[in-house]
Amino acid sequence: MKETEVVTNGKSSVDKLQQKTHPTTYIVFFSLLLDLLAFTMILPLLPSLLEHYRVNDKDGLYTTLSNSVSYFRELVGAPEKYTTVLFGGFLGSMFSLLQFIVSPIAGGLSDYYGRKPILLVSLFGIIASYGLWAVSSNFGLFVLARFVGGLSKGNISLSMAIITDVSNKENRGKGMALVGIAFSLGFILGPCIGAGFSRFADKSPEDWFTYPAIFAMCLATLDAIFCIFCLKESLPLEKRAKTVINSLSQAMEHISIPSLFRFDAVKNLSKADIQSLKQLGFIYFVYLFIYSGLEFTVSFLMFHKFGFNSMDQAKMFLTSGI
């Protein structure tokens, strides 16, 4: 009877140990939170920012591109002021496309070189993108800032990879839940921080966008410093890919659209499980497709139709996040 109790208690202790969240998970959570606070600051400011370039970038890239999209704008019967909506969609799609391409590549490189060095490269790229935003006196520089930012956004997928490295089946769900919490907090607090700078947007001095950009750059710099000193490498040498070429070739399966919908990267599953994954993946794709379109266009709708200023936009994102 006593032996049974010892074994039972021993199993209980092992189970509790397995379910305990690894400290690295909390470090990743804080890093993601800093990143998302900086990333979402621009959301309530974007309509005002693009309107600023529409008015002030008369001889620059904005005017050049607006001539190219004028046919589509006239086709749908939209007034000229709605050109900013088209530019907003262009910038959002460009950023997401670059993130889609770079995330598997960053993951493949981290399988060979380790998570931390590739994550730091991404974070320094993000810092550079906010620096470019701070000096973006014309639309061309702002587009370049978003381009650099999109290329540097592999840190999200790397953060999830780090959580996977340090967790097991028992506590992985908790780690991924913390990622979701970081996103929620970022989309609640980030737009509010951006709205704190809205008084500069509403007064419309020439360099009003410099202040939120510098603040976002400071958050990104703090994130990089925090990771340098607090984050430990999560992928040991013996578990890394043997060659970088092989690692990158596997990453290509995540960039190919047909391969993604076929779940070619998932190995050793039955046909029934793969079929279930395909159905779930398609449903999730449709959900994200609709939600992403709403998330990015609703700020322009409120700006043009209802006259929402940046503070109003922040309140809208706050209530949506909650």
mmCIF file of N, CA and C in Angstrom, residues 4 61 80 89 93 97 122-123 160 179 250 322:
data_model
loop_
_atom_site.group_PDB
_atom_site.id
_atom_site.type_symbol
_atom_site.label_atom_id
_atom_site.label_comp_id
_atom_site.label_asym_id
_atom_site.label_seq_id
_atom_site.Cartn_x
_atom_site.Cartn_y
_atom_site.Cartn_z
ATOM 1 N N THR A 4 2.526 1.752 -3.361
ATOM 2 C CA THR A 4 1.590 2.315 -4.333
ATOM 3 C C THR A 4 1.478 3.819 -4.156
ATOM 4 N N LEU A 61 6.348 59.760 -54.893
ATOM 5 C CA LEU A 61 5.848 58.431 -55.241
ATOM 6 C C LEU A 61 4.333 58.344 -55.100
ATOM 7 N N GLU A 80 -11.853 61.003 -55.233
ATOM 8 C CA GLU A 80 -10.394 61.023 -55.210
ATOM 9 C C GLU A 80 -9.827 60.834 -53.811
ATOM 10 N N GLY A 89 -4.600 49.554 -48.506
ATOM 11 C CA GLY A 89 -4.674 48.149 -48.874
ATOM 12 C C GLY A 89 -3.383 47.656 -49.500
ATOM 13 N N SER A 93 -1.128 44.741 -47.814
ATOM 14 C CA SER A 93 -0.882 43.516 -48.574
ATOM 15 C C SER A 93 0.612 43.293 -48.787
ATOM 16 N N LEU A 97 2.567 40.078 -47.407
ATOM 17 C CA LEU A 97 3.214 39.210 -48.385
ATOM 18 C C LEU A 97 4.681 38.992 -48.024
ATOM 19 N N SER A 122 16.100 39.818 -37.066
ATOM 20 C CA SER A 122 14.743 40.314 -37.328
ATOM 21 C C SER A 122 14.447 41.554 -36.491
ATOM 22 N N LEU A 123 14.827 41.522 -35.220
ATOM 23 C CA LEU A 123 14.534 42.646 -34.336
ATOM 24 C C LEU A 123 15.294 43.902 -34.748
ATOM 25 N N MET A 160 7.278 31.502 -31.833
ATOM 26 C CA MET A 160 6.505 30.267 -31.678
ATOM 27 C C MET A 160 7.418 29.046 -31.726
ATOM 28 N N VAL A 179 1.055 33.409 -26.270
ATOM 29 C CA VAL A 179 1.218 34.125 -27.542
ATOM 30 C C VAL A 179 -0.080 34.841 -27.902
ATOM 31 N N GLN A 250 13.318 22.746 -47.163
ATOM 32 C CA GLN A 250 12.102 22.381 -46.436
ATOM 33 C C GLN A 250 11.225 23.602 -46.183
ATOM 34 N N ILE A 322 -10.905 44.166 -26.483
ATOM 35 C CA ILE A 322 -11.496 43.621 -25.255
ATOM 36 C C ILE A 322 -12.568 42.579 -25.597
#
